[in-house]
PDB file of C-alpha atoms in Angstrom:
ATOM      1  CA  UNK A   1       0.000   0.000   0.000  1.00  0.00           C
ATOM      2  CA  UNK A   2       1.263   3.459  -0.907  1.00  0.00           C
ATOM      3  CA  UNK A   3       0.992   6.627   1.160  1.00  0.00           C
ATOM      4  CA  UNK A   4      -0.760   9.136  -1.083  1.00  0.00           C
ATOM      5  CA  UNK A   5       0.516  12.431   0.260  1.00  0.00           C
ATOM      6  CA  UNK A   6       4.007  13.274  -0.916  1.00  0.00           C
ATOM      7  CA  UNK A   7       6.582  14.718   1.451  1.00  0.00           C
ATOM      8  CA  UNK A   8       8.518  17.591  -0.105  1.00  0.00           C
ATOM      9  CA  UNK A   9      11.920  17.903   1.602  1.00  0.00           C
ATOM     10  CA  UNK A  10      12.493  21.463   0.500  1.00  0.00           C
ATOM     11  CA  UNK A  11       9.068  22.590   1.596  1.00  0.00           C
ATOM     12  CA  UNK A  12       9.475  21.016   5.021  1.00  0.00           C
ATOM     13  CA  UNK A  13      12.574  23.075   5.725  1.00  0.00           C
ATOM     14  CA  UNK A  14      11.182  26.199   4.092  1.00  0.00           C
ATOM     15  CA  UNK A  15       8.041  25.969   6.216  1.00  0.00           C
ATOM     16  CA  UNK A  16      10.143  25.650   9.343  1.00  0.00           C
ATOM     17  CA  UNK A  17      12.133  28.742   8.453  1.00  0.00           C
ATOM     18  CA  UNK A  18       9.026  30.643   7.402  1.00  0.00           C
ATOM     19  CA  UNK A  19       7.612  30.085  10.863  1.00  0.00           C
ATOM     20  CA  UNK A  20      10.721  31.626  12.391  1.00  0.00           C
ATOM     21  CA  UNK A  21      10.126  34.710  10.284  1.00  0.00           C
ATOM     22  CA  UNK A  22       6.419  35.010  10.969  1.00  0.00           C
ATOM     23  CA  UNK A  23       6.623  34.328  14.690  1.00  0.00           C
ATOM     24  CA  UNK A  24       7.457  37.927  15.523  1.00  0.00           C
ATOM     25  CA  UNK A  25      11.184  37.460  16.022  1.00  0.00           C
ATOM     26  CA  UNK A  26      12.069  39.917  13.294  1.00  0.00           C
ATOM     27  CA  UNK A  27      11.644  43.667  13.382  1.00  0.00           C
ATOM     28  CA  UNK A  28      10.905  45.830  10.365  1.00  0.00           C
ATOM     29  CA  UNK A  29      14.575  46.582   9.707  1.00  0.00           C
ATOM     30  CA  UNK A  30      15.208  42.854   9.227  1.00  0.00           C
ATOM     31  CA  UNK A  31      12.974  42.680   6.150  1.00  0.00           C
ATOM     32  CA  UNK A  32      15.053  42.013   3.042  1.00  0.00           C
ATOM     33  CA  UNK A  33      14.374  44.857   0.623  1.00  0.00           C
ATOM     34  CA  UNK A  34      16.659  43.740  -2.219  1.00  0.00           C
ATOM     35  CA  UNK A  35      19.277  41.127  -3.109  1.00  0.00           C
ATOM     36  CA  UNK A  36      22.358  40.963  -5.319  1.00  0.00           C
ATOM     37  CA  UNK A  37      24.183  38.146  -7.073  1.00  0.00           C
ATOM     38  CA  UNK A  38      27.919  37.533  -7.277  1.00  0.00           C
ATOM     39  CA  UNK A  39      29.930  39.701  -9.659  1.00  0.00           C
ATOM     40  CA  UNK A  40      31.282  36.447 -11.108  1.00  0.00           C
ATOM     41  CA  UNK A  41      27.911  35.787 -12.744  1.00  0.00           C
ATOM     42  CA  UNK A  42      28.355  37.647 -16.015  1.00  0.00           C
ATOM     43  CA  UNK A  43      27.370  36.905 -19.631  1.00  0.00           C
ATOM     44  CA  UNK A  44      29.193  33.924 -21.193  1.00  0.00           C
ATOM     45  CA  UNK A  45      30.163  32.484 -17.783  1.00  0.00           C
ATOM     46  CA  UNK A  46      29.355  28.766 -17.661  1.00  0.00           C
ATOM     47  CA  UNK A  47      28.315  26.889 -14.524  1.00  0.00           C
ATOM     48  CA  UNK A  48      28.580  23.109 -14.722  1.00  0.00           C
ATOM     49  CA  UNK A  49      27.358  20.347 -12.398  1.00  0.00           C
ATOM     50  CA  UNK A  50      28.071  16.624 -12.664  1.00  0.00           C
ATOM     51  CA  UNK A  51      25.447  14.048 -11.763  1.00  0.00           C
ATOM     52  CA  UNK A  52      28.000  12.109  -9.727  1.00  0.00           C
ATOM     53  CA  UNK A  53      25.500   9.576  -8.381  1.00  0.00           C
ATOM     54  CA  UNK A  54      21.911   8.673  -9.131  1.00  0.00           C
ATOM     55  CA  UNK A  55      21.168   5.241  -7.697  1.00  0.00           C
ATOM     56  CA  UNK A  56      17.678   3.863  -7.203  1.00  0.00           C
ATOM     57  CA  UNK A  57      16.311   0.680  -5.716  1.00  0.00           C
ATOM     58  CA  UNK A  58      12.812  -0.727  -5.770  1.00  0.00           C
ATOM     59  CA  UNK A  59      10.512   1.784  -7.386  1.00  0.00           C
ATOM     60  CA  UNK A  60      12.903   3.721  -9.600  1.00  0.00           C
ATOM     61  CA  UNK A  61      13.212   7.435  -8.936  1.00  0.00           C
ATOM     62  CA  UNK A  62      12.979   9.754 -11.919  1.00  0.00           C
ATOM     63  CA  UNK A  63      14.202  13.262 -12.593  1.00  0.00           C
ATOM     64  CA  UNK A  64      12.534  14.308 -15.832  1.00  0.00           C
ATOM     65  CA  UNK A  65      12.819  17.903 -17.001  1.00  0.00           C
ATOM     66  CA  UNK A  66       9.598  19.524 -18.158  1.00  0.00           C
ATOM     67  CA  UNK A  67      11.158  19.492 -21.622  1.00  0.00           C
ATOM     68  CA  UNK A  68      10.968  15.684 -21.571  1.00  0.00           C
ATOM     69  CA  UNK A  69      14.687  15.118 -21.012  1.00  0.00           C
ATOM     70  CA  UNK A  70      15.529  12.582 -18.300  1.00  0.00           C
ATOM     71  CA  UNK A  71      18.555  13.188 -16.089  1.00  0.00           C
ATOM     72  CA  UNK A  72      20.769  10.176 -15.372  1.00  0.00           C
ATOM     73  CA  UNK A  73      23.986   9.380 -13.514  1.00  0.00           C
ATOM     74  CA  UNK A  74      26.982  10.590 -15.512  1.00  0.00           C
ATOM     75  CA  UNK A  75      25.119  13.521 -17.075  1.00  0.00           C
ATOM     76  CA  UNK A  76      26.369  17.098 -16.996  1.00  0.00           C
ATOM     77  CA  UNK A  77      24.072  20.043 -16.360  1.00  0.00           C
ATOM     78  CA  UNK A  78      25.213  23.459 -17.565  1.00  0.00           C
ATOM     79  CA  UNK A  79      23.975  27.014 -17.248  1.00  0.00           C
ATOM     80  CA  UNK A  80      25.444  29.509 -19.717  1.00  0.00           C
ATOM     81  CA  UNK A  81      24.736  32.995 -18.441  1.00  0.00           C
ATOM     82  CA  UNK A  82      23.349  35.423 -21.014  1.00  0.00           C
ATOM     83  CA  UNK A  83      22.395  38.309 -18.704  1.00  0.00           C
ATOM     84  CA  UNK A  84      23.636  39.508 -15.331  1.00  0.00           C
ATOM     85  CA  UNK A  85      20.969  38.118 -12.951  1.00  0.00           C
ATOM     86  CA  UNK A  86      21.008  41.460 -11.098  1.00  0.00           C
ATOM     87  CA  UNK A  87      19.416  42.894 -14.254  1.00  0.00           C
ATOM     88  CA  UNK A  88      16.712  40.231 -14.478  1.00  0.00           C
ATOM     89  CA  UNK A  89      14.045  42.406 -12.787  1.00  0.00           C
ATOM     90  CA  UNK A  90      12.757  39.767 -10.402  1.00  0.00           C
ATOM     91  CA  UNK A  91      11.030  40.265  -7.056  1.00  0.00           C
ATOM     92  CA  UNK A  92      12.148  37.001  -5.419  1.00  0.00           C
ATOM     93  CA  UNK A  93      15.372  35.127  -6.041  1.00  0.00           C
ATOM     94  CA  UNK A  94      13.415  31.909  -6.644  1.00  0.00           C
ATOM     95  CA  UNK A  95      12.034  33.596  -9.760  1.00  0.00           C
ATOM     96  CA  UNK A  96      15.314  32.896 -11.570  1.00  0.00           C
ATOM     97  CA  UNK A  97      14.157  29.299 -11.934  1.00  0.00           C
ATOM     98  CA  UNK A  98      10.389  29.402 -11.545  1.00  0.00           C
ATOM     99  CA  UNK A  99       9.374  32.215 -13.895  1.00  0.00           C
ATOM    100  CA  UNK A 100      10.237  32.824 -17.533  1.00  0.00           C
ATOM    101  CA  UNK A 101      12.893  35.495 -16.914  1.00  0.00           C
ATOM    102  CA  UNK A 102      15.575  35.349 -19.598  1.00  0.00           C
ATOM    103  CA  UNK A 103      19.059  35.237 -18.037  1.00  0.00           C
ATOM    104  CA  UNK A 104      20.687  31.882 -18.894  1.00  0.00           C
ATOM    105  CA  UNK A 105      20.643  28.952 -21.283  1.00  0.00           C
ATOM    106  CA  UNK A 106      20.409  25.386 -19.985  1.00  0.00           C
ATOM    107  CA  UNK A 107      22.372  22.524 -21.532  1.00  0.00           C
ATOM    108  CA  UNK A 108      22.254  18.799 -20.816  1.00  0.00           C
ATOM    109  CA  UNK A 109      25.505  17.080 -21.852  1.00  0.00           C
ATOM    110  CA  UNK A 110      26.396  20.158 -23.958  1.00  0.00           C
ATOM    111  CA  UNK A 111      23.131  19.870 -25.871  1.00  0.00           C
ATOM    112  CA  UNK A 112      21.048  23.044 -25.719  1.00  0.00           C
ATOM    113  CA  UNK A 113      17.693  22.465 -24.005  1.00  0.00           C
ATOM    114  CA  UNK A 114      16.066  25.829 -23.255  1.00  0.00           C
ATOM    115  CA  UNK A 115      16.547  29.459 -22.209  1.00  0.00           C
ATOM    116  CA  UNK A 116      13.302  29.368 -20.215  1.00  0.00           C
ATOM    117  CA  UNK A 117      14.476  27.936 -16.906  1.00  0.00           C
ATOM    118  CA  UNK A 118      10.918  27.704 -15.599  1.00  0.00           C
ATOM    119  CA  UNK A 119      10.488  24.873 -18.103  1.00  0.00           C
ATOM    120  CA  UNK A 120      12.956  22.808 -16.083  1.00  0.00           C
ATOM    121  CA  UNK A 121      11.894  20.565 -13.247  1.00  0.00           C
ATOM    122  CA  UNK A 122      13.860  21.142 -10.054  1.00  0.00           C
ATOM    123  CA  UNK A 123      11.778  18.566  -8.195  1.00  0.00           C
ATOM    124  CA  UNK A 124      13.345  15.135  -7.867  1.00  0.00           C
ATOM    125  CA  UNK A 125      10.591  12.526  -7.614  1.00  0.00           C
ATOM    126  CA  UNK A 126      12.527  10.352  -5.180  1.00  0.00           C
ATOM    127  CA  UNK A 127       9.697   7.940  -4.292  1.00  0.00           C
ATOM    128  CA  UNK A 128       5.898   7.910  -4.360  1.00  0.00           C
ATOM    129  CA  UNK A 129       6.032   9.782  -1.066  1.00  0.00           C
ATOM    130  CA  UNK A 130       9.062  12.054  -1.332  1.00  0.00           C
ATOM    131  CA  UNK A 131      10.019  15.047  -3.482  1.00  0.00           C
ATOM    132  CA  UNK A 132      13.200  17.113  -3.222  1.00  0.00           C
ATOM    133  CA  UNK A 133      13.849  20.679  -4.438  1.00  0.00           C
ATOM    134  CA  UNK A 134      16.834  23.035  -4.615  1.00  0.00           C
ATOM    135  CA  UNK A 135      18.212  26.119  -6.404  1.00  0.00           C
ATOM    136  CA  UNK A 136      21.402  26.256  -8.457  1.00  0.00           C
ATOM    137  CA  UNK A 137      22.131  29.953  -7.828  1.00  0.00           C
ATOM    138  CA  UNK A 138      21.311  32.276  -4.910  1.00  0.00           C
ATOM    139  CA  UNK A 139      22.233  35.888  -4.023  1.00  0.00           C
ATOM    140  CA  UNK A 140      25.432  36.616  -2.119  1.00  0.00           C
ATOM    141  CA  UNK A 141      24.200  39.934  -0.665  1.00  0.00           C
ATOM    142  CA  UNK A 142      20.932  40.914   1.014  1.00  0.00           C
ATOM    143  CA  UNK A 143      19.900  44.550   1.356  1.00  0.00           C
ATOM    144  CA  UNK A 144      18.139  45.837   4.470  1.00  0.00           C
ATOM    145  CA  UNK A 145      16.967  49.301   5.481  1.00  0.00           C
ATOM    146  CA  UNK A 146      20.092  49.424   7.663  1.00  0.00           C
ATOM    147  CA  UNK A 147      22.495  48.434   4.875  1.00  0.00           C
ATOM    148  CA  UNK A 148      23.837  45.385   3.046  1.00  0.00           C
ATOM    149  CA  UNK A 149      24.948  42.086   4.548  1.00  0.00           C
ATOM    150  CA  UNK A 150      26.401  38.831   3.260  1.00  0.00           C
ATOM    151  CA  UNK A 151      23.460  36.560   2.542  1.00  0.00           C
ATOM    152  CA  UNK A 152      25.336  33.601   4.008  1.00  0.00           C
ATOM    153  CA  UNK A 153      26.207  35.402   7.227  1.00  0.00           C
ATOM    154  CA  UNK A 154      22.562  36.359   7.558  1.00  0.00           C
ATOM    155  CA  UNK A 155      21.217  32.888   6.789  1.00  0.00           C
ATOM    156  CA  UNK A 156      23.644  31.295   9.217  1.00  0.00           C
ATOM    157  CA  UNK A 157      22.660  33.687  12.020  1.00  0.00           C
ATOM    158  CA  UNK A 158      18.963  33.018  11.380  1.00  0.00           C
ATOM    159  CA  UNK A 159      19.291  29.235  11.247  1.00  0.00           C
ATOM    160  CA  UNK A 160      21.906  28.609  13.940  1.00  0.00           C
ATOM    161  CA  UNK A 161      19.442  28.898  16.876  1.00  0.00           C
ATOM    162  CA  UNK A 162      17.407  26.034  15.388  1.00  0.00           C
ATOM    163  CA  UNK A 163      20.219  23.483  15.259  1.00  0.00           C
ATOM    164  CA  UNK A 164      18.931  20.250  16.749  1.00  0.00           C
ATOM    165  CA  UNK A 165      20.229  16.721  17.212  1.00  0.00           C
ATOM    166  CA  UNK A 166      17.998  14.089  18.807  1.00  0.00           C
ATOM    167  CA  UNK A 167      16.871  10.492  18.345  1.00  0.00           C
ATOM    168  CA  UNK A 168      14.654  11.172  15.324  1.00  0.00           C
ATOM    169  CA  UNK A 169      16.078  14.144  13.449  1.00  0.00           C
ATOM    170  CA  UNK A 170      19.054  16.430  12.950  1.00  0.00           C
ATOM    171  CA  UNK A 171      19.258  19.952  11.584  1.00  0.00           C
ATOM    172  CA  UNK A 172      22.670  21.576  11.311  1.00  0.00           C
ATOM    173  CA  UNK A 173      24.169  24.575   9.548  1.00  0.00           C
ATOM    174  CA  UNK A 174      27.830  25.526   9.104  1.00  0.00           C
ATOM    175  CA  UNK A 175      29.635  28.461   7.523  1.00  0.00           C
ATOM    176  CA  UNK A 176      33.295  28.433   6.497  1.00  0.00           C
ATOM    177  CA  UNK A 177      35.375  30.726   4.298  1.00  0.00           C
ATOM    178  CA  UNK A 178      34.282  28.712   1.264  1.00  0.00           C
ATOM    179  CA  UNK A 179      30.998  26.979   1.961  1.00  0.00           C
ATOM    180  CA  UNK A 180      27.591  27.486   3.518  1.00  0.00           C
ATOM    181  CA  UNK A 181      26.160  24.066   4.358  1.00  0.00           C
ATOM    182  CA  UNK A 182      22.819  22.871   5.657  1.00  0.00           C
ATOM    183  CA  UNK A 183      22.191  19.307   6.788  1.00  0.00           C
ATOM    184  CA  UNK A 184      18.969  17.566   7.700  1.00  0.00           C
ATOM    185  CA  UNK A 185      18.423  13.959   8.783  1.00  0.00           C
ATOM    186  CA  UNK A 186      15.228  12.221   9.815  1.00  0.00           C
ATOM    187  CA  UNK A 187      14.280   8.680  10.731  1.00  0.00           C
ATOM    188  CA  UNK A 188      10.951   7.352  11.941  1.00  0.00           C
ATOM    189  CA  UNK A 189       8.840   4.224  12.079  1.00  0.00           C
ATOM    190  CA  UNK A 190       5.095   4.036  12.564  1.00  0.00           C
ATOM    191  CA  UNK A 191       2.104   1.754  12.067  1.00  0.00           C
ATOM    192  CA  UNK A 192      -0.563   2.080   9.387  1.00  0.00           C
ATOM    193  CA  UNK A 193      -3.488   1.858  11.790  1.00  0.00           C
ATOM    194  CA  UNK A 194      -6.246   0.953   9.350  1.00  0.00           C
ATOM    195  CA  UNK A 195      -4.397  -1.714   7.374  1.00  0.00           C
ATOM    196  CA  UNK A 196      -1.662  -2.817   9.765  1.00  0.00           C
ATOM    197  CA  UNK A 197       2.016  -3.056   8.961  1.00  0.00           C
ATOM    198  CA  UNK A 198       4.970  -0.779   9.615  1.00  0.00           C
ATOM    199  CA  UNK A 199       6.312   2.166   7.668  1.00  0.00           C
ATOM    200  CA  UNK A 200       9.999   3.034   8.029  1.00  0.00           C
ATOM    201  CA  UNK A 201      11.341   6.319   6.638  1.00  0.00           C
ATOM    202  CA  UNK A 202      14.927   7.552   6.493  1.00  0.00           C
ATOM    203  CA  UNK A 203      15.774  10.885   4.914  1.00  0.00           C
ATOM    204  CA  UNK A 204      19.083  12.667   4.849  1.00  0.00           C
ATOM    205  CA  UNK A 205      19.884  15.819   2.935  1.00  0.00           C
ATOM    206  CA  UNK A 206      22.881  18.075   2.688  1.00  0.00           C
ATOM    207  CA  UNK A 207      23.274  21.119   0.490  1.00  0.00           C
ATOM    208  CA  UNK A 208      26.215  23.474   0.239  1.00  0.00           C
ATOM    209  CA  UNK A 209      26.813  26.725  -1.616  1.00  0.00           C
ATOM    210  CA  UNK A 210      30.041  28.382  -2.644  1.00  0.00           C
ATOM    211  CA  UNK A 211      29.997  31.616  -0.630  1.00  0.00           C
ATOM    212  CA  UNK A 212      31.987  33.634  -3.188  1.00  0.00           C
ATOM    213  CA  UNK A 213      29.966  32.671  -6.240  1.00  0.00           C
ATOM    214  CA  UNK A 214      26.590  31.968  -4.631  1.00  0.00           C
ATOM    215  CA  UNK A 215      26.254  28.762  -6.631  1.00  0.00           C
ATOM    216  CA  UNK A 216      25.345  25.238  -5.642  1.00  0.00           C
ATOM    217  CA  UNK A 217      28.526  23.386  -4.717  1.00  0.00           C
ATOM    218  CA  UNK A 218      27.057  20.031  -3.770  1.00  0.00           C
ATOM    219  CA  UNK A 219      23.652  18.543  -3.181  1.00  0.00           C
ATOM    220  CA  UNK A 220      23.432  15.063  -1.680  1.00  0.00           C
ATOM    221  CA  UNK A 221      19.991  13.513  -1.223  1.00  0.00           C
ATOM    222  CA  UNK A 222      19.130  10.123   0.235  1.00  0.00           C
ATOM    223  CA  UNK A 223      15.626   8.784   0.747  1.00  0.00           C
ATOM    224  CA  UNK A 224      14.487   5.387   1.989  1.00  0.00           C
ATOM    225  CA  UNK A 225      10.967   4.201   2.637  1.00  0.00           C
ATOM    226  CA  UNK A 226       9.796   0.715   3.526  1.00  0.00           C
ATOM    227  CA  UNK A 227       6.074  -0.019   3.554  1.00  0.00           C
ATOM    228  CA  UNK A 228       4.949  -3.499   4.533  1.00  0.00           C
ATOM    229  CA  UNK A 229       8.222  -4.993   3.317  1.00  0.00           C
ATOM    230  CA  UNK A 230       8.349  -3.032   0.039  1.00  0.00           C
ATOM    231  CA  UNK A 231      11.432  -0.801  -0.189  1.00  0.00           C
ATOM    232  CA  UNK A 232      12.084   2.293  -2.301  1.00  0.00           C
ATOM    233  CA  UNK A 233      15.488   3.960  -2.069  1.00  0.00           C
ATOM    234  CA  UNK A 234      17.271   6.725  -3.958  1.00  0.00           C
ATOM    235  CA  UNK A 235      20.629   8.471  -3.660  1.00  0.00           C
ATOM    236  CA  UNK A 236      21.404  11.547  -5.779  1.00  0.00           C
ATOM    237  CA  UNK A 237      24.600  13.605  -5.705  1.00  0.00           C
ATOM    238  CA  UNK A 238      25.249  16.711  -7.795  1.00  0.00           C
ATOM    239  CA  UNK A 239      28.721  18.261  -7.713  1.00  0.00           C
ATOM    240  CA  UNK A 240      29.824  21.545  -9.210  1.00  0.00           C
ATOM    241  CA  UNK A 241      32.736  20.826 -11.544  1.00  0.00           C
ATOM    242  CA  UNK A 242      34.993  23.087  -9.422  1.00  0.00           C
ATOM    243  CA  UNK A 243      33.926  21.607  -6.096  1.00  0.00           C
ATOM    244  CA  UNK A 244      36.618  20.323  -3.749  1.00  0.00           C
ATOM    245  CA  UNK A 245      34.085  18.032  -2.074  1.00  0.00           C
ATOM    246  CA  UNK A 246      33.774  14.348  -2.847  1.00  0.00           C
ATOM    247  CA  UNK A 247      30.838  12.141  -3.741  1.00  0.00           C
ATOM    248  CA  UNK A 248      30.087   9.565  -1.050  1.00  0.00           C
ATOM    249  CA  UNK A 249      29.727   6.013  -2.329  1.00  0.00           C
ATOM    250  CA  UNK A 250      27.682   4.380   0.414  1.00  0.00           C
ATOM    251  CA  UNK A 251      23.969   4.140   1.041  1.00  0.00           C
ATOM    252  CA  UNK A 252      22.023   4.989   4.191  1.00  0.00           C
ATOM    253  CA  UNK A 253      25.005   5.898   6.366  1.00  0.00           C
ATOM    254  CA  UNK A 254      25.644   9.271   4.752  1.00  0.00           C
ATOM    255  CA  UNK A 255      23.838  12.599   4.941  1.00  0.00           C
ATOM    256  CA  UNK A 256      22.037  14.037   2.011  1.00  0.00           C
ATOM    257  CA  UNK A 257      21.382  17.321   0.387  1.00  0.00           C
ATOM    258  CA  UNK A 258      18.667  19.867   0.191  1.00  0.00           C
ATOM    259  CA  UNK A 259      17.548  23.348  -0.566  1.00  0.00           C
ATOM    260  CA  UNK A 260      16.619  25.553   2.282  1.00  0.00           C
ATOM    261  CA  UNK A 261      16.645  28.763   0.466  1.00  0.00           C
ATOM    262  CA  UNK A 262      13.033  29.563  -0.265  1.00  0.00           C
ATOM    263  CA  UNK A 263      13.226  31.223   3.145  1.00  0.00           C
ATOM    264  CA  UNK A 264       9.978  33.026   3.807  1.00  0.00           C
ATOM    265  CA  UNK A 265       9.511  34.305   0.315  1.00  0.00           C
ATOM    266  CA  UNK A 266       7.124  36.986   1.514  1.00  0.00           C
ATOM    267  CA  UNK A 267       9.934  38.610   3.430  1.00  0.00           C
ATOM    268  CA  UNK A 268      12.300  38.355   0.503  1.00  0.00           C
ATOM    269  CA  UNK A 269      10.114  40.285  -1.883  1.00  0.00           C
ATOM    270  CA  UNK A 270      11.525  43.554  -3.081  1.00  0.00           C
ATOM    271  CA  UNK A 271       9.637  46.645  -2.032  1.00  0.00           C
TER     272      UNK A 271
END
């Protein structure tokens, strides 16, 4: 028996962070009024990610772009910038990938796919129950009424109080000179009351961004679900071609990657 309601990893974390924004902890001066991308992101710059791992077990996971192209292990994903994203006239930084703003061309294995990035599918359909989402590029600077601040310094300060490590889940965030990293792990087991049988879920996600470029450095996603003896499992790793990180080669014992950067979109709208 399948659970009908999908769990969206990205949305879970985003909702958690949205609550922290809407709970009255922020004053008016903390509202982000604008955002700016790295000066490295200029026309003709190419950003390349390798699909270093895409293993599935049981019900096979699929990552199919809205264009009909299917992403597989060994593929290369490339963005060729055609316009400075600071000139894209967007109100939320998620709009770079979810509206039809024209700022980059997307290639799969050096084959041109589209210049409408909203036609891509950034949702990995990991299992019948689990979706995962992320962004490839985020701003490096946030603007406030009081001045500008590194987006990664700000995100770290906002998330650090919510670090947790207990028997069922982990949320952690780290900031170094090179990388901003978020990690989430969850494990649970419960009974399907009306039909009997156990459900076991393990999720681990880790996502890191290069703090100088504001680009995805590594995303590592692992999902496992066992329902009445039927197992579905997926492990996806994307690595930027300039990343110094490595791709793990084991199942279940590693973390995995995620987006956490939708971050209370209402507060990230430009005035």
